[in-house]
PDB file of C-alpha atoms in Angstrom:
ATOM      1  CA  UNK J 848     -16.749 -15.372  31.294  1.00  0.00           C
ATOM      2  CA  UNK J 849     -19.253 -15.290  28.478  1.00  0.00           C
ATOM      3  CA  UNK J 850     -20.255 -18.691  27.370  1.00  0.00           C
ATOM      4  CA  UNK J 851     -21.883 -19.484  24.060  1.00  0.00           C
ATOM      5  CA  UNK J 852     -22.863 -23.089  23.553  1.00  0.00           C
ATOM      6  CA  UNK J 853     -24.093 -24.887  20.483  1.00  0.00           C
ATOM      7  CA  UNK J 854     -26.212 -28.004  20.578  1.00  0.00           C
ATOM      8  CA  UNK J 855     -23.979 -30.244  18.486  1.00  0.00           C
ATOM      9  CA  UNK J 856     -20.309 -30.293  17.571  1.00  0.00           C
ATOM     10  CA  UNK J 857     -20.845 -32.574  14.583  1.00  0.00           C
ATOM     11  CA  UNK J 858     -24.026 -33.335  12.680  1.00  0.00           C
ATOM     12  CA  UNK J 859     -24.743 -35.509   9.649  1.00  0.00           C
ATOM     13  CA  UNK J 860     -28.061 -35.102   7.851  1.00  0.00           C
ATOM     14  CA  UNK J 861     -29.578 -36.316   4.616  1.00  0.00           C
ATOM     15  CA  UNK J 862     -30.659 -34.104   1.747  1.00  0.00           C
ATOM     16  CA  UNK J 863     -34.180 -32.808   2.294  1.00  0.00           C
ATOM     17  CA  UNK J 864     -34.180 -33.181   6.064  1.00  0.00           C
ATOM     18  CA  UNK J 865     -35.182 -30.325   8.324  1.00  0.00           C
ATOM     19  CA  UNK J 866     -32.257 -29.361  10.517  1.00  0.00           C
ATOM     20  CA  UNK J 867     -32.238 -27.375  13.747  1.00  0.00           C
ATOM     21  CA  UNK J 868     -29.074 -25.815  15.141  1.00  0.00           C
ATOM     22  CA  UNK J 869     -29.400 -24.399  18.625  1.00  0.00           C
ATOM     23  CA  UNK J 870     -27.324 -21.719  20.308  1.00  0.00           C
ATOM     24  CA  UNK J 871     -27.492 -20.530  23.900  1.00  0.00           C
ATOM     25  CA  UNK J 872     -25.615 -17.669  25.557  1.00  0.00           C
ATOM     26  CA  UNK J 873     -25.469 -16.999  29.276  1.00  0.00           C
ATOM     27  CA  UNK J 874     -24.562 -13.302  29.466  1.00  0.00           C
ATOM     28  CA  UNK J 875     -27.882 -11.636  28.727  1.00  0.00           C
ATOM     29  CA  UNK J 876     -26.608 -10.294  25.412  1.00  0.00           C
ATOM     30  CA  UNK J 877     -29.061  -8.471  23.182  1.00  0.00           C
ATOM     31  CA  UNK J 878     -27.491  -9.477  19.881  1.00  0.00           C
ATOM     32  CA  UNK J 879     -27.067 -12.951  18.454  1.00  0.00           C
ATOM     33  CA  UNK J 880     -25.692 -14.045  15.109  1.00  0.00           C
ATOM     34  CA  UNK J 881     -25.428 -17.092  12.884  1.00  0.00           C
ATOM     35  CA  UNK J 882     -22.487 -17.416  10.491  1.00  0.00           C
ATOM     36  CA  UNK J 883     -21.249 -20.091   8.202  1.00  0.00           C
ATOM     37  CA  UNK J 884     -17.571 -20.571   7.605  1.00  0.00           C
ATOM     38  CA  UNK J 885     -16.149 -22.144   4.482  1.00  0.00           C
ATOM     39  CA  UNK J 886     -12.493 -22.439   3.440  1.00  0.00           C
ATOM     40  CA  UNK J 887     -11.290 -19.332   1.653  1.00  0.00           C
ATOM     41  CA  UNK J 888     -14.553 -17.466   2.240  1.00  0.00           C
ATOM     42  CA  UNK J 889     -14.175 -16.371   5.838  1.00  0.00           C
ATOM     43  CA  UNK J 890     -17.230 -15.937   8.020  1.00  0.00           C
ATOM     44  CA  UNK J 891     -20.445 -15.019   6.273  1.00  0.00           C
ATOM     45  CA  UNK J 892     -23.468 -13.758   8.165  1.00  0.00           C
ATOM     46  CA  UNK J 893     -26.672 -15.715   7.667  1.00  0.00           C
ATOM     47  CA  UNK J 894     -29.048 -14.020  10.117  1.00  0.00           C
ATOM     48  CA  UNK J 895     -28.851 -11.953  13.226  1.00  0.00           C
ATOM     49  CA  UNK J 896     -31.196 -10.868  15.980  1.00  0.00           C
ATOM     50  CA  UNK J 897     -31.044  -7.769  18.167  1.00  0.00           C
ATOM     51  CA  UNK J 898     -33.949  -8.651  20.445  1.00  0.00           C
ATOM     52  CA  UNK J 899     -36.407 -11.403  21.241  1.00  0.00           C
ATOM     53  CA  UNK J 900     -38.584 -12.244  18.228  1.00  0.00           C
ATOM     54  CA  UNK J 901     -36.585  -9.768  16.096  1.00  0.00           C
ATOM     55  CA  UNK J 902     -34.481 -10.970  13.197  1.00  0.00           C
ATOM     56  CA  UNK J 903     -32.644  -9.480  10.270  1.00  0.00           C
ATOM     57  CA  UNK J 904     -31.257 -11.141   7.174  1.00  0.00           C
ATOM     58  CA  UNK J 905     -27.533 -11.231   6.781  1.00  0.00           C
ATOM     59  CA  UNK J 906     -25.586 -11.661   3.580  1.00  0.00           C
ATOM     60  CA  UNK J 907     -26.594 -15.247   2.750  1.00  0.00           C
ATOM     61  CA  UNK J 908     -30.067 -15.981   4.212  1.00  0.00           C
ATOM     62  CA  UNK J 909     -31.364 -18.131   1.351  1.00  0.00           C
ATOM     63  CA  UNK J 910     -32.307 -21.616   2.488  1.00  0.00           C
ATOM     64  CA  UNK J 911     -32.248 -20.673   6.183  1.00  0.00           C
ATOM     65  CA  UNK J 912     -34.625 -19.318   8.785  1.00  0.00           C
ATOM     66  CA  UNK J 913     -34.169 -18.422  12.445  1.00  0.00           C
ATOM     67  CA  UNK J 914     -36.111 -18.250  15.652  1.00  0.00           C
ATOM     68  CA  UNK J 915     -35.522 -16.270  18.824  1.00  0.00           C
ATOM     69  CA  UNK J 916     -38.257 -16.910  21.355  1.00  0.00           C
ATOM     70  CA  UNK J 917     -36.066 -16.277  24.406  1.00  0.00           C
ATOM     71  CA  UNK J 918     -33.248 -13.798  24.838  1.00  0.00           C
ATOM     72  CA  UNK J 919     -30.628 -16.445  25.524  1.00  0.00           C
ATOM     73  CA  UNK J 920     -31.502 -18.802  22.658  1.00  0.00           C
ATOM     74  CA  UNK J 921     -31.146 -18.374  18.892  1.00  0.00           C
ATOM     75  CA  UNK J 922     -31.995 -21.221  16.555  1.00  0.00           C
ATOM     76  CA  UNK J 923     -30.977 -21.704  12.943  1.00  0.00           C
ATOM     77  CA  UNK J 924     -33.286 -23.813  10.786  1.00  0.00           C
ATOM     78  CA  UNK J 925     -32.517 -25.437   7.473  1.00  0.00           C
ATOM     79  CA  UNK J 926     -35.981 -26.158   6.099  1.00  0.00           C
ATOM     80  CA  UNK J 927     -34.764 -28.688   3.539  1.00  0.00           C
ATOM     81  CA  UNK J 928     -31.070 -29.415   3.822  1.00  0.00           C
ATOM     82  CA  UNK J 929     -29.002 -29.492   0.664  1.00  0.00           C
ATOM     83  CA  UNK J 930     -25.442 -30.621   0.039  1.00  0.00           C
ATOM     84  CA  UNK J 931     -24.297 -27.042  -0.539  1.00  0.00           C
ATOM     85  CA  UNK J 932     -25.198 -26.315   3.072  1.00  0.00           C
ATOM     86  CA  UNK J 933     -22.430 -28.593   4.275  1.00  0.00           C
ATOM     87  CA  UNK J 934     -20.332 -26.194   6.323  1.00  0.00           C
ATOM     88  CA  UNK J 935     -19.170 -25.059   9.746  1.00  0.00           C
ATOM     89  CA  UNK J 936     -21.879 -23.042  11.486  1.00  0.00           C
ATOM     90  CA  UNK J 937     -20.876 -20.563  14.142  1.00  0.00           C
ATOM     91  CA  UNK J 938     -23.131 -18.774  16.576  1.00  0.00           C
ATOM     92  CA  UNK J 939     -22.084 -15.542  18.275  1.00  0.00           C
ATOM     93  CA  UNK J 940     -23.471 -12.998  20.699  1.00  0.00           C
ATOM     94  CA  UNK J 941     -22.644  -9.429  21.655  1.00  0.00           C
ATOM     95  CA  UNK J 942     -23.736  -6.727  24.046  1.00  0.00           C
ATOM     96  CA  UNK J 943     -25.495  -3.452  23.306  1.00  0.00           C
ATOM     97  CA  UNK J 944     -24.619  -1.013  20.560  1.00  0.00           C
ATOM     98  CA  UNK J 945     -21.167   0.248  21.524  1.00  0.00           C
ATOM     99  CA  UNK J 946     -19.017  -2.808  21.141  1.00  0.00           C
ATOM    100  CA  UNK J 947     -17.846  -4.825  18.173  1.00  0.00           C
ATOM    101  CA  UNK J 948     -16.678  -7.658  20.335  1.00  0.00           C
ATOM    102  CA  UNK J 949     -18.564 -10.800  19.530  1.00  0.00           C
ATOM    103  CA  UNK J 950     -18.360 -14.023  21.517  1.00  0.00           C
ATOM    104  CA  UNK J 951     -18.450 -17.195  19.484  1.00  0.00           C
ATOM    105  CA  UNK J 952     -19.606 -20.696  20.224  1.00  0.00           C
ATOM    106  CA  UNK J 953     -17.475 -23.735  19.332  1.00  0.00           C
ATOM    107  CA  UNK J 954     -19.281 -24.323  16.047  1.00  0.00           C
ATOM    108  CA  UNK J 955     -21.292 -27.132  14.503  1.00  0.00           C
ATOM    109  CA  UNK J 956     -19.766 -29.041  11.622  1.00  0.00           C
ATOM    110  CA  UNK J 957     -22.769 -29.987   9.486  1.00  0.00           C
ATOM    111  CA  UNK J 958     -22.470 -32.533   6.711  1.00  0.00           C
ATOM    112  CA  UNK J 959     -25.402 -33.027   4.357  1.00  0.00           C
ATOM    113  CA  UNK J 960     -25.243 -36.220   2.307  1.00  0.00           C
TER     114      UNK J 960
ATOM    115  CA  UNK R 778     -21.411  -2.664   0.672  1.00  0.00           C
ATOM    116  CA  UNK R 779     -18.299  -3.695   2.489  1.00  0.00           C
ATOM    117  CA  UNK R 780     -15.279  -5.637   1.302  1.00  0.00           C
ATOM    118  CA  UNK R 781     -12.005  -6.410   3.011  1.00  0.00           C
ATOM    119  CA  UNK R 782      -8.694  -7.627   1.685  1.00  0.00           C
ATOM    120  CA  UNK R 783      -5.992  -9.389   3.667  1.00  0.00           C
ATOM    121  CA  UNK R 784      -3.183 -11.763   2.681  1.00  0.00           C
ATOM    122  CA  UNK R 785      -4.123 -15.421   2.646  1.00  0.00           C
ATOM    123  CA  UNK R 786      -1.009 -16.664   4.408  1.00  0.00           C
ATOM    124  CA  UNK R 787       1.979 -15.313   6.301  1.00  0.00           C
ATOM    125  CA  UNK R 788       4.924 -17.283   7.656  1.00  0.00           C
ATOM    126  CA  UNK R 789       7.402 -16.291  10.360  1.00  0.00           C
ATOM    127  CA  UNK R 790       9.763 -17.796  12.914  1.00  0.00           C
ATOM    128  CA  UNK R 791       9.516 -17.847  16.672  1.00  0.00           C
ATOM    129  CA  UNK R 792      10.575 -14.602  18.301  1.00  0.00           C
ATOM    130  CA  UNK R 793      10.033 -12.556  15.171  1.00  0.00           C
ATOM    131  CA  UNK R 794       7.573  -9.731  14.496  1.00  0.00           C
ATOM    132  CA  UNK R 795       4.854 -10.079  11.894  1.00  0.00           C
ATOM    133  CA  UNK R 796       2.360  -7.606  10.477  1.00  0.00           C
ATOM    134  CA  UNK R 797      -0.966  -8.663   8.968  1.00  0.00           C
ATOM    135  CA  UNK R 798      -2.506  -5.983   6.781  1.00  0.00           C
ATOM    136  CA  UNK R 799      -6.138  -5.321   6.064  1.00  0.00           C
ATOM    137  CA  UNK R 800      -7.587  -2.878   3.568  1.00  0.00           C
ATOM    138  CA  UNK R 801     -11.274  -2.232   3.408  1.00  0.00           C
ATOM    139  CA  UNK R 802     -13.942  -0.568   1.338  1.00  0.00           C
ATOM    140  CA  UNK R 803     -17.099   0.397   3.164  1.00  0.00           C
ATOM    141  CA  UNK R 804     -20.231   2.431   2.599  1.00  0.00           C
ATOM    142  CA  UNK R 805     -20.094   3.405   6.282  1.00  0.00           C
ATOM    143  CA  UNK R 806     -17.402   2.846   8.837  1.00  0.00           C
ATOM    144  CA  UNK R 807     -17.729   2.012  12.510  1.00  0.00           C
ATOM    145  CA  UNK R 808     -14.326   0.607  13.336  1.00  0.00           C
ATOM    146  CA  UNK R 809     -11.992  -2.285  12.602  1.00  0.00           C
ATOM    147  CA  UNK R 810     -11.875  -5.444  14.690  1.00  0.00           C
ATOM    148  CA  UNK R 811      -9.448  -8.365  14.749  1.00  0.00           C
ATOM    149  CA  UNK R 812     -10.181 -11.960  15.652  1.00  0.00           C
ATOM    150  CA  UNK R 813      -7.977 -15.003  16.122  1.00  0.00           C
ATOM    151  CA  UNK R 814      -9.060 -18.532  15.301  1.00  0.00           C
ATOM    152  CA  UNK R 815      -7.022 -21.650  15.981  1.00  0.00           C
ATOM    153  CA  UNK R 816      -7.713 -24.722  13.864  1.00  0.00           C
ATOM    154  CA  UNK R 817     -10.881 -26.382  15.122  1.00  0.00           C
ATOM    155  CA  UNK R 818     -11.574 -23.528  17.510  1.00  0.00           C
ATOM    156  CA  UNK R 819     -13.925 -20.601  17.748  1.00  0.00           C
ATOM    157  CA  UNK R 820     -12.911 -17.099  16.703  1.00  0.00           C
ATOM    158  CA  UNK R 821     -11.885 -14.990  19.672  1.00  0.00           C
ATOM    159  CA  UNK R 822     -11.810 -11.220  19.826  1.00  0.00           C
ATOM    160  CA  UNK R 823      -8.394  -9.565  19.886  1.00  0.00           C
ATOM    161  CA  UNK R 824      -8.865  -5.836  19.383  1.00  0.00           C
ATOM    162  CA  UNK R 825     -11.017  -3.019  18.092  1.00  0.00           C
ATOM    163  CA  UNK R 826      -9.972   0.328  16.631  1.00  0.00           C
ATOM    164  CA  UNK R 827     -12.530   3.064  16.186  1.00  0.00           C
ATOM    165  CA  UNK R 828     -10.016   5.902  15.897  1.00  0.00           C
ATOM    166  CA  UNK R 829      -6.749   6.351  14.035  1.00  0.00           C
ATOM    167  CA  UNK R 830      -3.639   5.148  15.747  1.00  0.00           C
ATOM    168  CA  UNK R 831      -2.109   2.218  17.507  1.00  0.00           C
ATOM    169  CA  UNK R 832      -3.753   0.149  20.237  1.00  0.00           C
ATOM    170  CA  UNK R 833      -1.442  -2.117  22.222  1.00  0.00           C
ATOM    171  CA  UNK R 834      -2.426  -5.178  24.187  1.00  0.00           C
ATOM    172  CA  UNK R 835       0.552  -7.153  25.364  1.00  0.00           C
ATOM    173  CA  UNK R 836       2.383  -8.711  22.439  1.00  0.00           C
ATOM    174  CA  UNK R 837      -0.392  -7.721  20.032  1.00  0.00           C
ATOM    175  CA  UNK R 838      -1.023  -4.258  18.622  1.00  0.00           C
ATOM    176  CA  UNK R 839      -3.572  -3.042  16.123  1.00  0.00           C
ATOM    177  CA  UNK R 840      -3.345   0.039  13.946  1.00  0.00           C
ATOM    178  CA  UNK R 841      -5.939   1.976  11.998  1.00  0.00           C
ATOM    179  CA  UNK R 842      -5.734   4.724   9.389  1.00  0.00           C
ATOM    180  CA  UNK R 843      -9.222   5.758   8.388  1.00  0.00           C
ATOM    181  CA  UNK R 844      -7.984   8.117   5.693  1.00  0.00           C
ATOM    182  CA  UNK R 845      -6.191   5.194   4.010  1.00  0.00           C
ATOM    183  CA  UNK R 846      -8.944   2.628   4.754  1.00  0.00           C
ATOM    184  CA  UNK R 847      -6.179   0.469   6.150  1.00  0.00           C
ATOM    185  CA  UNK R 848      -5.288  -1.309   9.309  1.00  0.00           C
ATOM    186  CA  UNK R 849      -2.893  -3.939  10.535  1.00  0.00           C
ATOM    187  CA  UNK R 850      -2.359  -6.371  13.339  1.00  0.00           C
ATOM    188  CA  UNK R 851       1.163  -6.525  14.712  1.00  0.00           C
ATOM    189  CA  UNK R 852       2.318  -9.597  16.583  1.00  0.00           C
ATOM    190  CA  UNK R 853       5.600  -9.358  18.464  1.00  0.00           C
ATOM    191  CA  UNK R 854       7.799 -12.018  20.065  1.00  0.00           C
ATOM    192  CA  UNK R 855       6.015 -14.680  18.074  1.00  0.00           C
ATOM    193  CA  UNK R 856       5.298 -17.979  19.757  1.00  0.00           C
ATOM    194  CA  UNK R 857       4.284 -21.295  18.248  1.00  0.00           C
ATOM    195  CA  UNK R 858       0.846 -20.894  19.809  1.00  0.00           C
ATOM    196  CA  UNK R 859       0.296 -17.802  17.645  1.00  0.00           C
ATOM    197  CA  UNK R 860      -0.105 -20.091  14.629  1.00  0.00           C
ATOM    198  CA  UNK R 861      -3.739 -19.473  13.753  1.00  0.00           C
ATOM    199  CA  UNK R 862      -5.968 -17.627  11.317  1.00  0.00           C
ATOM    200  CA  UNK R 863      -6.510 -13.935  11.850  1.00  0.00           C
ATOM    201  CA  UNK R 864      -9.567 -12.112  10.567  1.00  0.00           C
ATOM    202  CA  UNK R 865     -10.162  -8.415  10.245  1.00  0.00           C
ATOM    203  CA  UNK R 866     -13.749  -7.211  10.356  1.00  0.00           C
ATOM    204  CA  UNK R 867     -15.490  -3.911   9.863  1.00  0.00           C
ATOM    205  CA  UNK R 868     -18.611  -2.725  11.535  1.00  0.00           C
ATOM    206  CA  UNK R 869     -21.691  -2.329   9.433  1.00  0.00           C
ATOM    207  CA  UNK R 870     -23.339   1.060   8.937  1.00  0.00           C
ATOM    208  CA  UNK R 871     -26.622  -0.152  10.434  1.00  0.00           C
ATOM    209  CA  UNK R 872     -25.363   0.283  13.972  1.00  0.00           C
ATOM    210  CA  UNK R 873     -26.448  -3.149  15.096  1.00  0.00           C
ATOM    211  CA  UNK R 874     -22.847  -4.264  15.410  1.00  0.00           C
ATOM    212  CA  UNK R 875     -23.126  -6.400  12.351  1.00  0.00           C
ATOM    213  CA  UNK R 876     -19.627  -7.300  11.266  1.00  0.00           C
ATOM    214  CA  UNK R 877     -18.314  -8.073   7.806  1.00  0.00           C
ATOM    215  CA  UNK R 878     -15.279 -10.331   8.003  1.00  0.00           C
ATOM    216  CA  UNK R 879     -12.289 -10.632   5.729  1.00  0.00           C
ATOM    217  CA  UNK R 880     -11.369 -14.036   4.366  1.00  0.00           C
ATOM    218  CA  UNK R 881      -8.623 -14.467   6.949  1.00  0.00           C
ATOM    219  CA  UNK R 882      -4.841 -14.696   7.074  1.00  0.00           C
ATOM    220  CA  UNK R 883      -3.293 -17.975   8.106  1.00  0.00           C
ATOM    221  CA  UNK R 884      -0.174 -17.376  10.185  1.00  0.00           C
ATOM    222  CA  UNK R 885       2.352 -20.194  10.374  1.00  0.00           C
ATOM    223  CA  UNK R 886       5.032 -19.822  13.036  1.00  0.00           C
ATOM    224  CA  UNK R 887       8.004 -22.139  12.707  1.00  0.00           C
ATOM    225  CA  UNK R 888      10.718 -22.944  15.263  1.00  0.00           C
TER     226      UNK R 888
END
């Protein structure tokens, strides 16, 4: 079974802090994604990566950056956390170009105070 | 760009059949996916339709009509454990499997 793990289940940070969210997948997937999920807004794509060191902006990249130094690991960085970044963050991975099946991690509930 | 519309909430009783509709507007179309998410859980993939017609997987079926930009998820023999949120998603035209998700339909199954 594909396993996608995220570094923290819950995280509380202060405004202005730099925040790192880590995601690791164990199935050698090419594609990795970061979403945020807010009530009534569904899942919104922040960034995605289709290869090591490659990244593409999603629909809401402002205030975020990402890093993919190894195929299995995709990090989301909040350079200076703000209260409006309080949300559930979900990482996902998928294989190749012929499947729209994404595998999600359990999520990180981030609260910025 | 892409946009999807689905009902915010649907209620049904155990044993019943429920249909969750999804209409979409896209600049390119590469198929319609469905995901299930229980409260506090991760979204899990249910089905994918690239072509018109009905795809059946056990109690769940998914339908697509590309000419109508419409699809639905059909859940039969509802069980309490089917209470969850269901998201439709369309593939992005870029070909990198980027998905655009709907805002989700919360299904409440009562005894």
